[in-house]
Short mmCIF file of C-alpha atoms in Angstrom, two decimals:
data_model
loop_
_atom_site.label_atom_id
_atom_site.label_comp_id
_atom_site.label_asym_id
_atom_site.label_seq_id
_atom_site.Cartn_x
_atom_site.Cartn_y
_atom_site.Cartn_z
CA UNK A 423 58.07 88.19 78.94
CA UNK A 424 58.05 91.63 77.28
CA UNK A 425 58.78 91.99 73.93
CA UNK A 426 61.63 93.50 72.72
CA UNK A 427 59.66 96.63 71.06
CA UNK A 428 58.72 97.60 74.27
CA UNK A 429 61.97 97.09 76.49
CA UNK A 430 64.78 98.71 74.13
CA UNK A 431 62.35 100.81 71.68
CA UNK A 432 63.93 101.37 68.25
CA UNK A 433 66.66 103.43 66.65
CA UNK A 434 66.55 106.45 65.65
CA UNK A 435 67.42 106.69 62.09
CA UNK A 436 68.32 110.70 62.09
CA UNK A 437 71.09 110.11 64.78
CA UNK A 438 74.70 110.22 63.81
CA UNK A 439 75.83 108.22 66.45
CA UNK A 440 76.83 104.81 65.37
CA UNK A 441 74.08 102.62 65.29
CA UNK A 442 76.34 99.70 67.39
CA UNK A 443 76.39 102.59 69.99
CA UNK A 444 72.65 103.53 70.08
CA UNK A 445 72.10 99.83 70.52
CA UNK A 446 74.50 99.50 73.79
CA UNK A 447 72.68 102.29 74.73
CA UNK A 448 69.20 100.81 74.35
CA UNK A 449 71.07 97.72 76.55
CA UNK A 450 72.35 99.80 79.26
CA UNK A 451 69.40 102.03 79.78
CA UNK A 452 67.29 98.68 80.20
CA UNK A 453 69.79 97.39 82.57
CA UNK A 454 69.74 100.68 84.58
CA UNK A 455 65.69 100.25 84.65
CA UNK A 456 66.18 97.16 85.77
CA UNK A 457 64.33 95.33 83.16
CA UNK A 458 66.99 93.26 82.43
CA UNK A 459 68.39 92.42 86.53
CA UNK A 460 71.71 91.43 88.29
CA UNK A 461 72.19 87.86 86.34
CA UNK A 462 69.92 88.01 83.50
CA UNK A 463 70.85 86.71 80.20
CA UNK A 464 70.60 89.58 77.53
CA UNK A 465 69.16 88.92 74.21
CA UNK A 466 70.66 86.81 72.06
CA UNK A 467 72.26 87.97 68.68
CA UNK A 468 70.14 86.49 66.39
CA UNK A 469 67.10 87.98 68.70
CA UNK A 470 68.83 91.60 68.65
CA UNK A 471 70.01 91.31 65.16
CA UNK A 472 65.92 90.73 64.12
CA UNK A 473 64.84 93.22 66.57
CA UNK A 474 67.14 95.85 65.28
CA UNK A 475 67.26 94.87 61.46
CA UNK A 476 71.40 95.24 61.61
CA UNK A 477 74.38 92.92 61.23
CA UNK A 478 75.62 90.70 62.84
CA UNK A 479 78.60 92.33 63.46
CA UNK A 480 77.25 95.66 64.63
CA UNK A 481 75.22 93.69 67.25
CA UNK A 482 78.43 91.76 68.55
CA UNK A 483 80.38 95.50 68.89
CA UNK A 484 77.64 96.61 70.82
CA UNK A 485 77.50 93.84 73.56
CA UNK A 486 81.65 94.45 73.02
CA UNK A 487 80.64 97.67 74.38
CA UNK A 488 78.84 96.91 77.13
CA UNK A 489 81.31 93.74 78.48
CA UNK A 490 84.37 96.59 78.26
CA UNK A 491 81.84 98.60 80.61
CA UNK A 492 81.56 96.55 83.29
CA UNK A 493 77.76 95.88 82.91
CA UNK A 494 77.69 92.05 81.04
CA UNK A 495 79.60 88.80 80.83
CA UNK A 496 79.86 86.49 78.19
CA UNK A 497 79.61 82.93 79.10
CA UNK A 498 80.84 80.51 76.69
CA UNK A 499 78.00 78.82 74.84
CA UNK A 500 75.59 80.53 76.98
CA UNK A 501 75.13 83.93 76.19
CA UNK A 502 75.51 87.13 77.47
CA UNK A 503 74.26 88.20 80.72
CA UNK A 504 74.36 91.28 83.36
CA UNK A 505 77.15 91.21 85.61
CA UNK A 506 76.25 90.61 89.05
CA UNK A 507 77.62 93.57 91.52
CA UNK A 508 77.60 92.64 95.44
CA UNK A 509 75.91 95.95 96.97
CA UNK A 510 78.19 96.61 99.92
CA UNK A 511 78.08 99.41 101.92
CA UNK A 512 81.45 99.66 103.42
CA UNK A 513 80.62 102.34 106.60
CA UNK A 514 84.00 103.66 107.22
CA UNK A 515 83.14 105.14 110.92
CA UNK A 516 81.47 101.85 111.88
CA UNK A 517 83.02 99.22 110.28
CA UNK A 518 86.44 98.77 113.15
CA UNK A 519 84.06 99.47 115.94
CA UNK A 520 84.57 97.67 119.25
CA UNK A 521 81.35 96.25 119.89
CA UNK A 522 81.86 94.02 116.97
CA UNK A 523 85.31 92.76 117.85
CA UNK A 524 83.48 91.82 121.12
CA UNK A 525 80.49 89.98 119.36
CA UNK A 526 83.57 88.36 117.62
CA UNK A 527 82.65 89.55 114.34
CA UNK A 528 85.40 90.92 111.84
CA UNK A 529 84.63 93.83 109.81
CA UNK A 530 83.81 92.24 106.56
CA UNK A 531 81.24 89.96 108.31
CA UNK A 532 79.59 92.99 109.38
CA UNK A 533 79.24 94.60 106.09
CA UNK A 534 78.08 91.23 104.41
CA UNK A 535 75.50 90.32 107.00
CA UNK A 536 73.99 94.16 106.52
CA UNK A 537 74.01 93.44 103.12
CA UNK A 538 72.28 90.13 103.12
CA UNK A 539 75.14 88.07 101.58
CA UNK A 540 77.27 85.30 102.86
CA UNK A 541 80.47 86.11 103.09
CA UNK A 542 83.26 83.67 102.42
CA UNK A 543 87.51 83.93 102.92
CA UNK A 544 89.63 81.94 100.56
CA UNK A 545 93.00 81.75 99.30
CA UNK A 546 94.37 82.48 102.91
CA UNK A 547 98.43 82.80 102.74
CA UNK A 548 100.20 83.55 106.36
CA UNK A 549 104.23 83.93 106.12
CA UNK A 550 107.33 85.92 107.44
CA UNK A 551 108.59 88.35 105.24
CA UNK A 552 111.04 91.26 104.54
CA UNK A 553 108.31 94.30 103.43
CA UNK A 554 108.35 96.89 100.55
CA UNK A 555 110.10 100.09 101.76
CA UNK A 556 106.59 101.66 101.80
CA UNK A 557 105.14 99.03 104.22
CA UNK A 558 108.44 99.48 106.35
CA UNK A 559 108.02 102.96 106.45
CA UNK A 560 104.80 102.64 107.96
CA UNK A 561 105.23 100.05 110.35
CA UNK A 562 108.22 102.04 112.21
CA UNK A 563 111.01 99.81 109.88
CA UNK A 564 110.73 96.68 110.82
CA UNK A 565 113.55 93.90 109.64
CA UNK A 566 110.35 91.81 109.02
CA UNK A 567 106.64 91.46 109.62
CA UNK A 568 104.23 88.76 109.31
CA UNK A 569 101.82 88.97 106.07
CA UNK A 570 98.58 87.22 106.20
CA UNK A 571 96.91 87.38 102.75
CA UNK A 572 93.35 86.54 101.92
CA UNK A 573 90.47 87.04 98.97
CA UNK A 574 87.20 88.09 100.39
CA UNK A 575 84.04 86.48 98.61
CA UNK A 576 80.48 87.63 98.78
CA UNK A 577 77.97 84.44 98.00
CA UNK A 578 80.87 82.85 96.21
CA UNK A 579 81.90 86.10 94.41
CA UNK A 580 85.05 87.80 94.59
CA UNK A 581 84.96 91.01 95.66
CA UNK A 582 88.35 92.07 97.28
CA UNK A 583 92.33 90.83 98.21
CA UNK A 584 93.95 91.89 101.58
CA UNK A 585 97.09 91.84 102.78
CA UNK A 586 97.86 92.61 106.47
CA UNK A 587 101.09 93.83 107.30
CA UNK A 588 101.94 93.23 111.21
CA UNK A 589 105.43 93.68 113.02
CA UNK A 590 107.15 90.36 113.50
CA UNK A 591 108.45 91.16 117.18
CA UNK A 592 104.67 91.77 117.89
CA UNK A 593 102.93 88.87 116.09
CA UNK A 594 105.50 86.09 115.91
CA UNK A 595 104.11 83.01 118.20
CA UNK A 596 100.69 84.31 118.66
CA UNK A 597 97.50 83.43 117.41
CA UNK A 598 98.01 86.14 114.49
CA UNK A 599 100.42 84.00 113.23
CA UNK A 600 97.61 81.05 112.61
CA UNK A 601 95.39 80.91 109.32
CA UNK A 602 92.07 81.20 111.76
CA UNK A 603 92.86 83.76 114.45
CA UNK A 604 90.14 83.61 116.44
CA UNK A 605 86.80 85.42 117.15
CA UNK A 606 86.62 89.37 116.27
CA UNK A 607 89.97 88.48 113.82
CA UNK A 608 93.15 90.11 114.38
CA UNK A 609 91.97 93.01 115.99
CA UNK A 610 90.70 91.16 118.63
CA UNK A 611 94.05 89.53 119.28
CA UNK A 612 95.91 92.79 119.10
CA UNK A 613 93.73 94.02 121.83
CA UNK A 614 94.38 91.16 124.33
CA UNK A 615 97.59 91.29 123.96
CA UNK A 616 97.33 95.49 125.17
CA UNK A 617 97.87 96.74 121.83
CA UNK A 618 94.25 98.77 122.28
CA UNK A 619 93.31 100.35 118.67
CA UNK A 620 92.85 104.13 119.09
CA UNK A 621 92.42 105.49 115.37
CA UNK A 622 92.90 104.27 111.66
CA UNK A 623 94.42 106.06 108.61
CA UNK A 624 92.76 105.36 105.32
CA UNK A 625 94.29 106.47 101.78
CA UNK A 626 92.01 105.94 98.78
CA UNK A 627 92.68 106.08 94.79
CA UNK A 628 91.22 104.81 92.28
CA UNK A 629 93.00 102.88 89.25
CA UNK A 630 92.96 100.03 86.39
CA UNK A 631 93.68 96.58 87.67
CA UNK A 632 96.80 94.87 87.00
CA UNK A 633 96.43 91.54 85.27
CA UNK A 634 96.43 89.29 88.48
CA UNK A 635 93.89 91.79 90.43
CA UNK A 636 91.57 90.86 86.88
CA UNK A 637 92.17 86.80 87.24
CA UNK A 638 91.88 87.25 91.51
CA UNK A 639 88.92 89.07 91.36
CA UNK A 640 87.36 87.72 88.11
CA UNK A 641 86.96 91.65 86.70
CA UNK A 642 85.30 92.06 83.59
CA UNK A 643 87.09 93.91 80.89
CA UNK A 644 86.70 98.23 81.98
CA UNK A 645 86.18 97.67 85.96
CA UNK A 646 88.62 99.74 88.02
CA UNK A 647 89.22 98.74 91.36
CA UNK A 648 89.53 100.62 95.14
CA UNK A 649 93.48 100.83 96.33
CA UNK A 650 92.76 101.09 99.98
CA UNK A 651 95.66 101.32 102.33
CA UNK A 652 94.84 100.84 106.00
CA UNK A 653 97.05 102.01 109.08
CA UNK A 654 96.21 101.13 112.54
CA UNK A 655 97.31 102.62 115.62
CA UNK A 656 97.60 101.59 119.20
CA UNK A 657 96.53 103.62 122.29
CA UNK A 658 100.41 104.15 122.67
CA UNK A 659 100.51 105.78 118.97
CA UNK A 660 102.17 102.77 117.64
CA UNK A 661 101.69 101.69 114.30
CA UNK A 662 100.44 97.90 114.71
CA UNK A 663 98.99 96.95 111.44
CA UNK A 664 99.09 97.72 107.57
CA UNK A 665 96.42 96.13 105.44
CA UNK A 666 96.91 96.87 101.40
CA UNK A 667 93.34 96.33 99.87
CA UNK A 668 92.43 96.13 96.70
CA UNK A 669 88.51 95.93 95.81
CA UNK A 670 86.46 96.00 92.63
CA UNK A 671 85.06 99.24 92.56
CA UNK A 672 81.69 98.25 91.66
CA UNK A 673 81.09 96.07 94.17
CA UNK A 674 81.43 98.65 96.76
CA UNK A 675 79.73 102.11 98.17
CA UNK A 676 82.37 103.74 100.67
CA UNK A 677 80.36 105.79 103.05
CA UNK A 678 82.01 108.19 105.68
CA UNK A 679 80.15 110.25 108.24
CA UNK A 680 82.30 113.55 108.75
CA UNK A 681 82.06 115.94 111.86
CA UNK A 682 80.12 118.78 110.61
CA UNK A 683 83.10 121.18 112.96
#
């Protein structure tokens, strides 16, 4: 293994920025290298306090640093280690295609198998409901709907929390309303049953999590997240589907292919 001389170099002693600082930086810039990688353990504090000839202290504010970043995670007893983040390349113009309804493959099995990872679905919820104003608002205001709630996992890592949002006259009784709908997902269904998708609207911000978005998706202290919400549209112009989405922003790179007219 290298030595620590030549992966974080030394202070400079001239600077007036706080020497916990130049030390996170040292960190980060190794992390961005990649010579510390997705999952390693960082040096310890005795090895960093040695290296750098500083406190204790000043040490433990400058891993601090880098865990209210985003970039590490301390594991009790263990150490303190790079955090892992899924790269996902969530293609906006590809990812509701057709063709993979009709290989029976949802959307986030798509992205995850183009991405190498195996993607996982857990804490599934399906129930009738009375929705938010907003939600009613979109769905034409419906009395009720049917919410179907899931977290999305990449190898055993959370990486988002859904929430579809269908009219209960449309999916009441039908294989919607079951915790596996079938091949190709809800979509799929919809279709069948001659609700034929024509477009999608997406609206996109960008916010802190709220305490239960940090324990569902396991965020480390200064990660924002993706609010994504989804409306789909039948053939007929009828809104058919709402899905609130909330993802951790690093795990994510949204990519949209614009007409260039």
């Amino acid at each position: 293994m290298p030595s620590l001389t030549s992966v974080l170099g030394a202070l400079d002693s001239t600077s007036d920025r706080a020497v916990f600082r130049q030390i996170a930086d040292r960190l980060r810039e190794a992390i961005d290298k990649a010579r510390f990688k997705e999952g390693d353990k960082l040096p310890s504090e005795t090895e960093l306090v040695e290296h750098f000839g500083v406190s204790r202290m000043t040490v433990r504010n400058a891993l601090a640093l880098l865990q209210q970043e985003g970039l590490a995670v301390s594991e009790h007893g263990k150490g303190v280690f790079v955090r892992p983040r899924p790269p996902v390349r969530r293609l906006a113009s590809d990812r509701f295609a057709r063709r993979h309804r009709d290989q029976g493959k949802s959307a986030f099995t798509v992205e995850a198998e183009a991405a190498g990872s195996r993607p996982e679905v857990d804490g599934l919820e399906v129930k009738e409901e009375r929705p938010s104003q907003d939600i009613a608002a979109r769905l034409g205001s419906p009395r009720k709907v049917l919410a179907r709630r899931r977290r999305y996992l990449l190898d055993g890592r959370p990486v988002e929390f859904a929430t579809s949002y269908l009219p209960l006259d449309l999916a009441r009784d039908t294989p919607i309303a079951q915790p596996n709908p079938g091949p190709g997902g809800i979509y799929a269904r919809l279709e069948e049953m001659g609700h034929h998708l024509d477009h999608f609207e997406e609206e996109i911000r960008a916010r802190m999590p709220s305490p239960q978005e940090v324990r569902t998706l396991h965020l480390a202290a200064g990660v924002p997240v993706i609010h994504l919400i989804r409306t789909a549209y039948d053939t007929e112009g009828r809104a058919v589907e709402v899905c609130d989405t909330v993802m951790a922003a690093d795990a994510y790179v949204l990519s949209y292919q614009l007409p260039a007219t």
